[in-house]
Structures are given as structure tokens and as C-alpha cells.
Short mmCIF file of C-alpha atoms in Angstrom, two decimals:
data_model
loop_
_atom_site.label_atom_id
_atom_site.label_comp_id
_atom_site.label_asym_id
_atom_site.label_seq_id
_atom_site.Cartn_x
_atom_site.Cartn_y
_atom_site.Cartn_z
CA MET A 1 102.39 148.20 78.09
CA ALA A 2 99.89 145.54 79.14
CA ALA A 3 100.52 143.55 75.93
CA GLU A 4 104.25 143.56 76.70
CA MET A 5 103.55 142.11 80.16
CA GLY A 6 102.29 138.79 78.86
CA GLY A 7 98.68 139.98 78.74
CA PHE A 8 98.62 140.96 82.43
CA PRO A 9 97.86 144.61 83.22
CA GLU A 10 100.50 146.53 85.14
CA ALA A 11 98.05 146.96 88.01
CA TYR A 12 97.74 143.19 88.32
CA MET A 13 101.53 142.76 88.22
CA GLU A 14 101.84 145.20 91.12
CA GLY A 15 98.73 143.95 92.89
CA LYS A 16 98.05 142.06 96.09
CA LYS A 17 98.25 138.49 94.75
CA VAL A 18 101.70 138.92 93.19
CA LYS A 19 103.03 140.72 96.26
CA GLU A 20 101.68 138.04 98.61
CA THR A 21 103.29 135.29 96.53
CA SER A 22 106.63 137.15 96.45
CA SER A 23 106.50 137.56 100.22
CA LEU A 24 105.69 133.87 100.60
CA VAL A 25 108.75 132.88 98.54
CA THR A 26 111.02 134.97 100.77
CA GLU A 27 109.42 133.55 103.92
CA LEU A 28 109.84 129.95 102.74
CA CYS A 29 113.45 130.55 101.67
CA ARG A 30 114.27 131.81 105.16
CA HIS A 31 112.66 128.71 106.63
CA PHE A 32 114.42 126.38 104.17
CA TYR A 33 117.74 128.07 105.05
CA THR A 34 117.27 126.97 108.66
CA GLN A 35 116.72 123.42 107.37
CA GLY A 36 119.99 123.49 105.42
CA TRP A 37 118.23 123.22 102.07
CA VAL A 38 119.30 126.57 100.53
CA SER A 39 122.57 127.47 102.25
CA GLY A 40 125.53 129.00 100.43
CA THR A 41 123.15 130.70 97.93
CA GLY A 42 122.25 127.22 96.62
CA GLY A 43 118.75 125.86 96.04
CA SER A 44 115.69 127.78 94.93
CA ILE A 45 111.90 127.92 94.98
CA THR A 46 109.16 129.00 92.61
CA ILE A 47 105.42 129.40 93.19
CA LYS A 48 102.54 130.17 90.85
CA VAL A 49 100.41 133.20 91.70
CA HIS A 50 97.19 131.51 92.73
CA ASP A 51 94.12 133.16 91.24
CA ALA A 52 90.87 131.20 91.12
CA SER A 53 89.75 133.19 88.08
CA ILE A 54 92.77 132.07 86.02
CA PRO A 55 93.46 128.43 85.03
CA LYS A 56 96.67 127.17 86.64
CA PRO A 57 98.57 126.80 83.32
CA ASP A 58 97.89 130.50 82.64
CA GLN A 59 98.91 131.87 86.04
CA LEU A 60 101.92 134.10 86.65
CA ILE A 61 105.08 132.60 88.14
CA VAL A 62 107.28 133.97 90.93
CA MET A 63 110.90 132.73 91.05
CA SER A 64 113.74 133.46 93.42
CA PRO A 65 116.97 134.95 91.99
CA SER A 66 120.21 133.02 91.57
CA GLY A 67 123.43 133.35 93.53
CA VAL A 68 122.03 135.36 96.44
CA GLN A 69 121.77 134.79 100.18
CA LYS A 70 118.37 133.10 100.31
CA GLU A 71 117.77 134.01 103.97
CA ARG A 72 118.23 137.75 103.24
CA MET A 73 115.94 138.10 100.24
CA GLU A 74 113.09 140.59 100.16
CA PRO A 75 109.84 140.40 98.15
CA GLU A 76 111.14 142.99 95.67
CA ASP A 77 114.06 140.68 94.83
CA MET A 78 111.76 138.21 93.06
CA TYR A 79 111.44 137.62 89.32
CA ILE A 80 107.96 137.55 87.80
CA LEU A 81 107.56 135.27 84.80
CA SER A 82 104.79 134.71 82.28
CA PRO A 83 103.11 131.28 82.10
CA ASN A 84 105.52 130.32 79.27
CA GLY A 85 108.59 131.30 81.30
CA SER A 86 109.51 134.67 79.82
CA ILE A 87 110.61 137.32 82.34
CA LEU A 88 108.01 140.07 82.82
CA SER A 89 109.58 141.81 85.80
CA ALA A 90 113.14 141.76 87.19
CA PRO A 91 114.48 143.21 90.45
CA SER A 92 116.63 146.32 90.54
CA PRO A 93 120.40 145.97 91.20
CA LYS A 94 121.61 146.40 94.76
CA PRO A 95 124.82 148.19 95.80
CA TYR A 96 128.18 146.41 96.23
CA PRO A 97 128.94 143.74 97.39
CA ASN A 98 125.66 142.36 96.07
CA LYS A 99 125.80 140.66 92.66
CA LEU A 100 123.78 141.87 89.70
CA PRO A 101 120.34 140.21 89.79
CA LYS A 102 119.90 137.04 87.78
CA CYS A 103 116.91 134.73 87.54
CA THR A 104 117.55 131.32 89.05
CA ASP A 105 119.54 128.87 86.93
CA CYS A 106 116.84 126.34 87.86
CA ALA A 107 114.25 128.16 85.71
CA PRO A 108 114.28 125.71 82.74
CA LEU A 109 113.86 122.77 85.13
CA PHE A 110 111.12 124.51 87.10
CA MET A 111 109.25 125.16 83.86
CA LYS A 112 109.31 121.44 82.99
CA ALA A 113 107.52 120.61 86.26
CA TYR A 114 104.97 123.33 85.53
CA GLU A 115 104.42 122.23 81.92
CA MET A 116 104.52 118.45 82.34
CA ARG A 117 102.97 118.03 85.80
CA ASN A 118 100.76 121.12 86.11
CA ALA A 119 102.56 121.93 89.36
CA GLY A 120 101.65 124.87 91.56
CA ALA A 121 105.09 125.14 93.17
CA VAL A 122 108.55 123.62 92.78
CA ILE A 123 111.36 123.41 95.35
CA HIS A 124 115.03 122.78 94.59
CA SER A 125 116.91 121.69 97.69
CA HIS A 126 120.62 121.22 98.34
CA GLY A 127 119.86 119.47 101.63
CA MET A 128 122.75 117.24 102.72
CA GLU A 129 120.51 114.17 102.95
CA SER A 130 119.27 114.60 99.37
CA CYS A 131 122.89 114.64 98.22
CA LEU A 132 124.25 111.80 100.36
CA VAL A 133 121.39 109.41 99.62
CA THR A 134 122.44 109.33 95.95
CA MET A 135 125.93 108.22 96.99
CA LEU A 136 124.88 105.07 98.87
CA ASN A 137 124.96 103.25 95.54
CA PRO A 138 126.81 105.35 92.93
CA HIS A 139 125.41 103.22 90.09
CA ALA A 140 121.74 103.21 91.14
CA LYS A 141 119.29 105.00 88.87
CA GLU A 142 116.55 105.06 91.53
CA PHE A 143 116.13 105.64 95.25
CA ARG A 144 113.78 103.10 96.84
CA ILE A 145 112.23 102.88 100.30
CA THR A 146 109.17 101.15 101.74
CA HIS A 147 107.25 100.57 104.96
CA MET A 148 107.89 104.00 106.48
CA GLU A 149 105.07 106.14 107.89
CA MET A 150 106.26 109.32 106.16
CA ILE A 151 105.75 107.72 102.74
CA LYS A 152 102.08 108.54 103.28
CA GLY A 153 102.98 112.21 102.85
CA ILE A 154 103.99 111.60 99.22
CA GLN A 155 101.20 111.91 96.65
CA GLY A 156 99.70 108.57 95.63
CA HIS A 157 101.57 106.50 98.22
CA GLY A 158 100.65 104.56 101.35
CA TYR A 159 102.62 102.90 104.13
CA TYR A 160 102.94 99.57 102.31
CA ASP A 161 103.94 101.11 98.99
CA GLU A 162 107.45 101.31 97.62
CA LEU A 163 108.50 104.89 96.99
CA VAL A 164 110.69 105.17 93.90
CA VAL A 165 112.53 108.41 93.07
CA PRO A 166 114.56 108.58 89.85
CA ILE A 167 118.19 109.68 90.07
CA ILE A 168 119.81 111.66 87.26
CA GLU A 169 123.50 112.44 86.89
CA ASN A 170 124.82 115.89 87.79
CA THR A 171 126.29 118.32 85.27
CA ALA A 172 128.60 121.32 85.57
CA TYR A 173 125.76 123.76 84.90
CA GLU A 174 122.22 123.59 86.27
CA ASN A 175 120.40 124.21 82.97
CA GLU A 176 122.22 121.24 81.40
CA LEU A 177 120.08 118.99 83.62
CA THR A 178 116.91 119.94 81.73
CA ASP A 179 116.93 117.05 79.22
CA SER A 180 117.63 114.34 81.79
CA LEU A 181 115.02 115.78 84.17
CA THR A 182 112.49 115.78 81.32
CA LYS A 183 113.25 112.13 80.53
CA ALA A 184 112.87 111.20 84.21
CA ILE A 185 109.47 112.93 84.43
CA ILE A 186 108.30 111.01 81.35
CA ALA A 187 109.68 107.67 82.56
CA TYR A 188 108.19 108.02 86.06
CA PRO A 189 104.66 109.41 85.63
CA LYS A 190 103.87 109.03 89.34
CA ALA A 191 107.04 110.74 90.57
CA THR A 192 106.82 114.10 92.35
CA ALA A 193 110.60 114.40 92.79
CA VAL A 194 113.83 113.82 90.90
CA LEU A 195 117.17 113.39 92.68
CA VAL A 196 120.37 114.77 91.14
CA ARG A 197 123.42 112.75 92.13
CA ASN A 198 125.92 114.55 94.38
CA HIS A 199 123.76 117.66 94.10
CA GLY A 200 120.22 117.74 95.51
CA VAL A 201 116.57 117.21 94.63
CA TYR A 202 113.71 118.81 92.70
CA ILE A 203 110.27 118.43 94.30
CA TRP A 204 106.90 119.69 93.07
CA GLY A 205 103.29 119.74 94.22
CA ASP A 206 99.85 121.01 93.28
CA SER A 207 100.35 123.99 95.59
CA TRP A 208 103.11 125.48 97.73
CA ILE A 209 101.65 123.68 100.77
CA HIS A 210 101.70 120.35 98.94
CA ALA A 211 105.24 120.92 97.64
CA LYS A 212 106.51 121.94 101.10
CA THR A 213 104.83 118.97 102.80
CA GLN A 214 106.30 116.53 100.32
CA ALA A 215 109.73 118.17 100.56
CA GLU A 216 109.71 117.63 104.32
CA CYS A 217 108.66 114.00 103.89
CA TYR A 218 111.27 113.33 101.19
CA HIS A 219 114.08 114.79 103.29
CA TYR A 220 112.93 112.71 106.28
CA LEU A 221 112.93 109.55 104.16
CA PHE A 222 116.34 110.32 102.63
CA ASP A 223 117.75 110.84 106.13
CA ALA A 224 116.11 107.63 107.36
CA ALA A 225 117.60 105.64 104.48
CA ILE A 226 121.07 107.02 105.21
CA LYS A 227 120.81 106.16 108.91
CA LEU A 228 119.44 102.69 108.19
CA HIS A 229 122.37 102.14 105.83
CA GLN A 230 124.80 103.23 108.54
CA LEU A 231 123.23 100.62 110.83
CA GLY A 232 123.59 97.98 108.15
CA LEU A 233 119.83 97.89 107.52
CA ASP A 234 118.07 97.90 104.16
CA ALA A 235 115.49 100.68 103.62
CA ALA A 236 114.22 99.07 100.42
CA THR A 237 112.89 95.88 102.04
CA PRO A 238 109.66 95.69 104.06
CA GLU A 239 111.24 94.41 107.28
CA HIS A 240 114.26 96.76 107.03
CA GLY A 241 116.43 93.82 107.99
CA PRO A 242 120.21 93.62 107.74
CA ILE A 243 121.72 94.45 104.39
CA GLN A 244 122.58 91.04 103.02
CA ARG A 245 126.35 90.68 102.89
CA ALA A 246 126.74 87.92 100.37
CA ILE A 247 129.54 85.37 100.78
CA HIS A 248 131.29 85.16 97.40
CA SER A 249 133.18 82.12 96.25
CA GLN A 250 136.05 82.23 93.77
CA LYS A 251 133.44 81.77 91.04
CA SER A 252 131.68 84.94 92.24
CA GLY A 253 128.75 82.90 93.42
CA VAL A 254 126.55 83.75 96.41
CA LYS A 255 126.44 81.18 99.19
CA ASP A 256 123.63 80.63 101.67
CA SER A 257 125.45 80.70 105.01
CA GLN A 258 122.75 78.53 106.60
CA ASN A 259 122.59 75.58 104.20
CA GLN A 260 125.75 76.22 102.13
CA THR A 261 123.76 76.22 98.89
CA GLU A 262 125.72 78.26 96.36
CA TYR A 263 124.03 80.54 93.85
CA PRO A 264 126.13 81.97 91.01
CA TRP A 265 124.12 85.20 90.89
CA ARG A 266 123.93 88.31 93.06
CA CYS A 267 120.41 89.13 91.85
CA ILE A 268 117.48 87.19 90.43
CA VAL A 269 114.87 88.99 88.32
CA LEU A 270 111.57 87.20 87.80
CA ASP A 271 108.81 87.60 85.25
CA ILE A 272 105.27 87.04 86.58
CA GLU A 273 102.87 85.64 83.99
CA GLY A 274 103.85 82.05 83.19
CA THR A 275 106.80 82.19 85.60
CA THR A 276 105.60 82.86 89.16
CA THR A 277 101.89 82.87 88.32
CA PRO A 278 99.71 80.80 85.99
CA ILE A 279 98.85 82.55 82.73
CA THR A 280 95.23 81.59 83.34
CA PHE A 281 95.10 83.71 86.51
CA VAL A 282 96.00 86.76 84.46
CA THR A 283 93.87 85.97 81.38
CA ASP A 284 90.86 84.41 83.11
CA VAL A 285 90.74 86.41 86.37
CA LEU A 286 92.66 89.70 86.37
CA PHE A 287 91.95 90.86 82.81
CA PRO A 288 88.20 90.08 82.95
CA TYR A 289 87.96 91.80 86.35
CA ALA A 290 89.55 94.95 84.96
CA ARG A 291 87.42 94.84 81.82
CA GLU A 292 84.17 94.30 83.72
CA ASN A 293 84.87 96.94 86.37
CA VAL A 294 86.57 99.74 84.43
CA GLY A 295 83.35 101.73 83.96
CA LYS A 296 82.35 101.36 87.61
CA HIS A 297 85.83 102.32 88.78
CA LEU A 298 85.94 105.45 86.60
CA LYS A 299 82.51 106.61 87.75
CA LEU A 300 83.36 106.19 91.43
CA THR A 301 86.78 107.82 91.25
CA TYR A 302 86.38 110.20 88.30
CA ASP A 303 87.17 113.40 90.23
CA THR A 304 90.27 112.06 92.02
CA ALA A 305 93.72 113.24 90.96
CA GLU A 306 94.79 109.62 90.40
CA THR A 307 91.99 108.84 87.95
CA GLN A 308 92.41 112.16 86.15
CA GLU A 309 96.07 111.26 85.66
CA ASP A 310 95.03 107.81 84.38
CA ILE A 311 92.69 109.46 81.87
CA LYS A 312 95.42 111.86 80.79
CA LEU A 313 97.90 109.02 80.21
CA LEU A 314 95.43 106.87 78.28
CA ARG A 315 94.26 109.85 76.18
CA ALA A 316 97.85 110.55 75.15
CA GLN A 317 98.34 106.87 74.26
CA VAL A 318 95.15 106.79 72.19
CA GLU A 319 96.12 109.96 70.33
CA GLU A 320 99.41 108.28 69.41
CA ASP A 321 97.53 105.09 68.42
CA LEU A 322 95.28 107.10 66.12
CA ARG A 323 98.30 108.68 64.45
CA GLN A 324 99.72 105.18 63.96
CA GLY A 325 96.43 103.84 62.59
CA VAL A 326 95.83 101.35 65.43
CA THR A 327 92.55 99.48 64.95
CA ASP A 328 89.73 100.07 67.50
CA ALA A 329 91.35 103.20 68.99
CA VAL A 330 88.62 105.71 69.96
CA LEU A 331 89.44 109.36 70.61
CA ILE A 332 88.93 110.25 74.29
CA PRO A 333 87.21 113.65 74.55
CA HIS A 334 88.32 116.30 77.02
CA ALA A 335 86.47 116.93 80.27
CA ASP A 336 84.44 119.85 78.91
CA GLU A 337 82.56 117.44 76.63
CA GLY A 338 81.11 115.65 79.64
CA LYS A 339 82.03 112.93 82.11
CA ASP A 340 79.85 110.25 80.49
CA LYS A 341 81.46 110.68 77.07
CA VAL A 342 84.95 110.51 78.58
CA ILE A 343 84.13 107.32 80.51
CA ALA A 344 82.48 105.67 77.52
CA ALA A 345 85.54 106.30 75.35
CA MET A 346 87.85 105.09 78.13
CA VAL A 347 85.88 101.85 78.50
CA SER A 348 85.94 101.24 74.74
CA ASN A 349 89.69 101.71 74.53
CA VAL A 350 90.46 99.64 77.63
CA GLU A 351 88.37 96.73 76.33
CA ALA A 352 90.16 96.84 72.97
CA MET A 353 93.60 97.10 74.59
CA ILE A 354 92.96 94.17 76.94
CA LYS A 355 91.66 92.09 74.04
CA ALA A 356 94.83 92.86 72.08
CA ASP A 357 96.99 92.20 75.20
CA ARG A 358 98.68 95.61 74.82
CA LYS A 359 101.77 96.00 77.04
CA ILE A 360 101.52 99.75 77.53
CA THR A 361 102.07 101.80 80.66
CA ALA A 362 98.84 103.81 80.45
CA LEU A 363 96.69 100.66 80.44
CA LYS A 364 98.75 98.91 83.12
CA GLU A 365 98.51 101.87 85.51
CA LEU A 366 94.71 101.95 85.24
CA GLN A 367 94.43 98.17 85.57
CA GLY A 368 96.52 98.30 88.73
CA HIS A 369 94.16 100.83 90.29
CA ILE A 370 91.13 98.70 89.40
CA TRP A 371 92.76 95.55 90.81
CA ARG A 372 93.68 97.40 94.00
CA THR A 373 89.97 97.89 94.68
CA GLY A 374 89.39 94.19 93.99
CA PHE A 375 92.04 93.08 96.46
CA GLU A 376 90.89 95.58 99.09
CA CYS A 377 87.31 94.26 98.78
CA ASN A 378 88.54 90.62 98.89
CA GLU A 379 87.08 90.07 95.44
CA LEU A 380 90.54 89.03 94.21
CA LYS A 381 93.16 86.67 95.65
CA SER A 382 96.53 86.13 93.99
CA VAL A 383 97.71 82.77 92.71
CA VAL A 384 101.37 81.75 92.56
CA PHE A 385 102.85 78.34 91.77
CA GLU A 386 103.38 76.18 94.86
CA ASP A 387 107.20 76.28 94.58
CA VAL A 388 107.42 80.09 94.47
CA ALA A 389 107.07 81.02 98.16
CA ASP A 390 109.72 78.53 99.33
CA ALA A 391 112.15 79.64 96.61
CA LEU A 392 111.70 83.32 97.43
CA GLU A 393 112.34 82.65 101.11
CA LYS A 394 115.43 80.55 100.33
CA TRP A 395 116.95 83.11 97.97
CA HIS A 396 116.22 85.94 100.39
CA SER A 397 117.87 84.14 103.32
CA SER A 398 120.95 83.44 101.17
CA GLY A 399 121.51 87.14 100.50
CA THR A 400 120.47 86.91 96.87
CA LYS A 401 118.32 89.92 96.02
CA VAL A 402 115.12 89.10 94.14
CA TYR A 403 113.29 91.57 91.89
CA ILE A 404 110.20 91.45 89.70
CA TYR A 405 110.10 92.70 86.10
CA SER A 406 106.66 92.62 84.55
CA SER A 407 104.61 94.53 82.00
CA GLY A 408 102.09 95.09 84.79
CA SER A 409 102.49 98.28 86.80
CA ARG A 410 104.53 98.29 90.00
CA LEU A 411 101.28 98.75 91.92
CA ALA A 412 99.80 95.64 90.29
CA GLN A 413 102.95 93.67 91.07
CA ARG A 414 102.87 94.68 94.74
CA LEU A 415 99.19 93.79 94.96
CA LEU A 416 99.78 90.37 93.44
CA PHE A 417 102.64 89.38 95.76
CA GLY A 418 101.05 91.03 98.78
CA ASN A 419 97.81 89.05 98.59
CA THR A 420 98.65 85.39 97.96
CA SER A 421 97.37 82.24 99.62
CA TYR A 422 100.91 81.91 101.04
CA GLY A 423 100.66 85.31 102.70
CA ASP A 424 102.47 88.54 101.88
CA LEU A 425 105.52 87.59 99.81
CA ARG A 426 106.75 91.16 99.34
CA LYS A 427 109.06 90.75 102.34
CA TYR A 428 111.25 88.54 100.15
CA LEU A 429 111.40 91.00 97.25
CA SER A 430 113.85 93.88 96.94
CA GLY A 431 112.10 95.84 94.20
CA PHE A 432 109.82 95.98 91.19
CA PHE A 433 110.41 97.00 87.57
CA ASP A 434 107.72 97.70 84.98
CA THR A 435 107.70 99.00 81.41
CA THR A 436 108.70 102.49 82.52
CA ILE A 437 112.24 101.09 82.40
CA GLY A 438 111.70 99.75 78.89
CA ASN A 439 110.08 97.10 76.72
CA LYS A 440 110.70 93.57 77.97
CA LYS A 441 111.75 92.38 74.51
CA GLU A 442 114.49 95.01 74.12
CA SER A 443 118.00 94.41 75.43
CA ARG A 444 118.46 98.03 76.52
CA SER A 445 115.78 97.47 79.19
CA TYR A 446 117.97 94.83 80.83
CA LYS A 447 121.01 97.10 80.57
CA GLU A 448 119.00 99.74 82.46
CA ILE A 449 118.09 97.18 85.12
CA THR A 450 121.75 96.19 85.46
CA GLU A 451 122.75 99.83 85.97
CA THR A 452 119.89 100.43 88.39
CA LEU A 453 120.89 97.45 90.51
CA GLY A 454 124.49 98.66 90.59
CA VAL A 455 125.84 95.35 89.28
CA ASP A 456 129.10 95.65 87.34
CA ASP A 457 128.93 92.26 85.63
CA PRO A 458 125.51 91.59 84.00
CA SER A 459 126.11 87.85 84.24
CA ASP A 460 125.71 88.23 88.03
CA ILE A 461 121.99 88.68 87.32
CA LEU A 462 119.67 85.78 86.48
CA PHE A 463 116.47 86.54 84.58
CA VAL A 464 113.69 83.93 84.60
CA THR A 465 110.84 84.22 82.09
CA ASP A 466 108.52 82.09 80.02
CA VAL A 467 108.97 84.24 76.88
CA TYR A 468 111.74 83.31 74.44
CA GLN A 469 112.08 86.86 73.05
CA GLU A 470 112.52 88.26 76.58
CA ALA A 471 115.18 85.68 77.41
CA THR A 472 116.96 86.53 74.16
CA ALA A 473 116.92 90.25 74.97
CA ALA A 474 118.25 89.64 78.49
CA LYS A 475 121.02 87.39 77.14
CA ALA A 476 121.99 90.07 74.60
CA ALA A 477 122.44 92.48 77.53
CA GLY A 478 124.79 90.01 79.24
CA LEU A 479 122.38 88.55 81.81
CA GLU A 480 122.00 84.85 82.47
CA ALA A 481 118.56 83.68 81.36
CA ILE A 482 116.44 80.64 82.16
CA ILE A 483 113.08 79.86 80.56
CA SER A 484 110.22 78.76 82.81
CA ILE A 485 108.12 75.85 81.57
CA ARG A 486 104.72 75.98 83.23
CA PRO A 487 101.26 74.58 82.36
CA GLY A 488 99.61 76.73 79.68
CA ASN A 489 102.81 78.45 78.54
CA ALA A 490 103.48 78.93 74.83
CA SER A 491 105.73 76.43 73.07
CA LEU A 492 109.37 77.34 72.46
CA PRO A 493 111.31 77.32 69.19
CA GLU A 494 113.34 74.21 68.51
CA ASN A 495 117.01 74.49 69.51
CA HIS A 496 116.32 77.68 71.46
CA GLY A 497 119.55 77.23 73.42
CA PHE A 498 118.28 78.18 76.89
CA LYS A 499 118.21 76.16 80.08
CA THR A 500 114.63 75.43 81.15
CA VAL A 501 113.04 74.68 84.53
CA THR A 502 109.59 73.46 85.50
CA SER A 503 109.98 74.56 89.13
CA PHE A 504 112.01 77.17 91.00
CA SER A 505 113.40 74.31 93.09
CA GLN A 506 115.49 73.43 90.01
CA ILE A 507 117.29 76.78 90.08
#
């Protein structure tokens, strides 16, 4: 019988730890019902049976049933699943009018959070705020908010950070969301939640306490964003100022109501290196700093969840590089082979990747964390061209939204614009895009940006870059594109066909 129970003896299945976890699920569902998260039999929760003697990936799973009154559940109503998601124990049927027991329809989605994020608990909420917040912009692919105290309750985020939650489209049946949820988890490695439009939200954490805490913070932030929107205020900008109501001319331009300057775009998306910032600052300051400090950073932060995630991401990238025959890729051993060996392999790969100027997410995430330490210690100070600050302020005051799209991580982008000799320029920026949205030389990346920004006509977006291939990709997606000519930039092909500027004042 034990072999049929996923390797767990019957005594363990009926033991204290499983019973306590089942009781905890019922207790939390009652509490979540009072919050409006699981009313009308909607929503669900799952928790792993914590046992210090069993690695988390191998622990049993308790899941609530589907289609039942969540506030009336009892511990014996729970489903017990094996670590791979197969049902080991199901509740007995209850008399009419109760429905026949059925494991939650969320099970396939819960399992993805367990498998891909090593979660200890997952909550699916139908809270009104998690539904309404996805309707503020029906075309947006992300929810964004910044400069709110409760952001600190979300893993890996601080007050000044921008919280980004992916939004996936709803389907008629819950399990049909599995593929899009999986893609969102891959595309947003730092995310601990995924919103489902017109439906609700999935939230996970290392433990039930962590998942519950984050769920409370997310719902608070969703509610705050809705209320700010009702007041005409923008949750996605640092000052939470008025939502810019652009004045459109017959040519669909945007006019600055103060100086009557007309801009023919609703949004401007800027590259960094060679566009807002000298290439030499990146190649001669940032890259060497990351290369010289990677070993020190890893040793100091090795046991943190953030660094372990960085190691995991880079290891996966290196394994793919080795399959592709990439030169200088060195296999990164697992933790049981020793900290020193892991760090040595990480350093070797990072040095090779920086030398090759690899534009890959795993490297950019780690670099951003190293640079953060540099900025915090005042060892780094950002450099932007002298025309940038004035242009950002002018565009912002006109109601034109300005975004950054760079191969550097969002964290690195925020650090760069938050620590310039002109002060913190993030107050003029509405958001940041990195390679999690796609390669900068592929047109589909710019189509994704267009959809995320909720702009119907791609030509209402201007993209400014110093790279011809990026401008070509943006143009292919329907965006307007201008090439930035700055000192140290690469030469352009003859007859490239793009407008060029040497200063943002010319835009």
C-alpha cells in the first residue's frame, strides 16, 4: 500500500503533519472568505506539508477541493497529492445538496509554481481588486506600481522599486491558463504573482506565511492603484501625479499645454547605451566594476535567496550554452560540490560573457545586483548626456510618457537613472523594459511593447536608439524610429533611411 501512496507510508499520510496542514488550509480559506478572495466557491489555496527531514520538492501537497463553500470546509475535505501532483488521498462524498468532491481546477497551475519556483504555498484569489486592476487598461500586459510602502512586502522589492506583475488573458476553463501562466513565470523570473484579466491572481511564496503576507500586500497595492486611478493619479510614476491627459491635434500629436510644443507621439521609448548614456560609461565603468567585483559579491551574498536565484539562472544559461557549443562556457557545479567551486565557475562565465558583450537576462540580472552595491556605496555615479535631463522633464510635462528599453535589467536601469549628476531622473520615466520582453533586434519585441503600453497605433510610439538593427526591428513593428548619433557610437550603413539626431533637443 505504501508504494501506491507515492512512497509515503499510510501512517505518515494520516499523521500529525498532514492533519495540521489540512487544518491550516481550512483556517486560511475561512479567513480569505472574509476578505472576499474566495467567495462564491471561487479561489483556492494549496500548501506543502512542511517536514524538515524531506526536501521541499519531495514534500506532500495539500489542496482545497473545487466548487465548494470555502468557508465551510473541514480538514477531511482536503486532497493530498504526491510531489508530482498525482492524487494520493481524496475526500469522501457528502450528502445532498453537496457536490461530489473534485480536486481544485487550479491544480495544474499550482503545480507550475511548485515546480518552477520551488514554492511552499500558492494562493488563487478572486478578490475584486485583483480583477478590476486588470481592467484599468484592457490592453496592458503588465501591472506596474512604484513608491508605495507595501511594495516592501513583496519578495526582492523595496520602496523605490517598480513592482511589475504580468497579466495573462482569461480562458473559459481554469486549466487552459496553464500554458500562459508558464510563459509568464519564465518571462518574469522575479515575479511572485500572475494576474489573470477579468478573473483574479495567483500568488506564491516560500511558505504559507510568505504567500499570505505577499497576497495581503498585492491586494493592498491593487486597491491603491484602482483608487489612485479614480482620483486621476498615476500609480506607475514615482510622484503619483495626475494621469497625463494629452491634448491631441488632428494629426494625433501630443501638445505641451505650457509651451504649445507639439509631439506627434503618445510614448517615447529610449535605449540607454549610446543614446542617453555614453558607451564608454558602460564599457569602461560599469562592465569592469561588475567583472572585478563579481567574486566578492557572490561570497558576501552567497546564501541569500536573490543570489541563489542568480546562480540558478546563470547555471541554466551555461547549460544551454554548452549544448550550443558556446566557447568559454564552464559548467557551474551544484551546491553540494562546494561554495568555492560554484563561485569560481560563476566568475569564469561572467568574465567570458562580459567580454563577449552577451545580451542575456541571467547575466544582466546579476550585473544589476552587483551595480546596486556600487551605487549604494557611492562607488558608482551614473553619467547621462547633458541634454537628457531637460528633454525628459519637457516630455514628461507635455504628457508624453517616456519608457526605457535596454538589454540591462530593470534594476540596472532604475539604478542608472536614479543616481545621476542631475539627480533622480526616474520621476520623469513611466516604466522600464528589458530583454524579458524580447530581443532588441527582433520586431516582435516592439509589438509586445506596443501591446503592453495599450497603444492601438504603433506609429504613436517613437523609439530612439543608436543601433541600426534595433531601429529596423522597431520600424518593422510599425513604430517610428530615430537613430542617436553620439560620440563613440558605431558608424551606420550608407543610405540607412532613418532620421538621426545628435541631441534630444532635436526631437
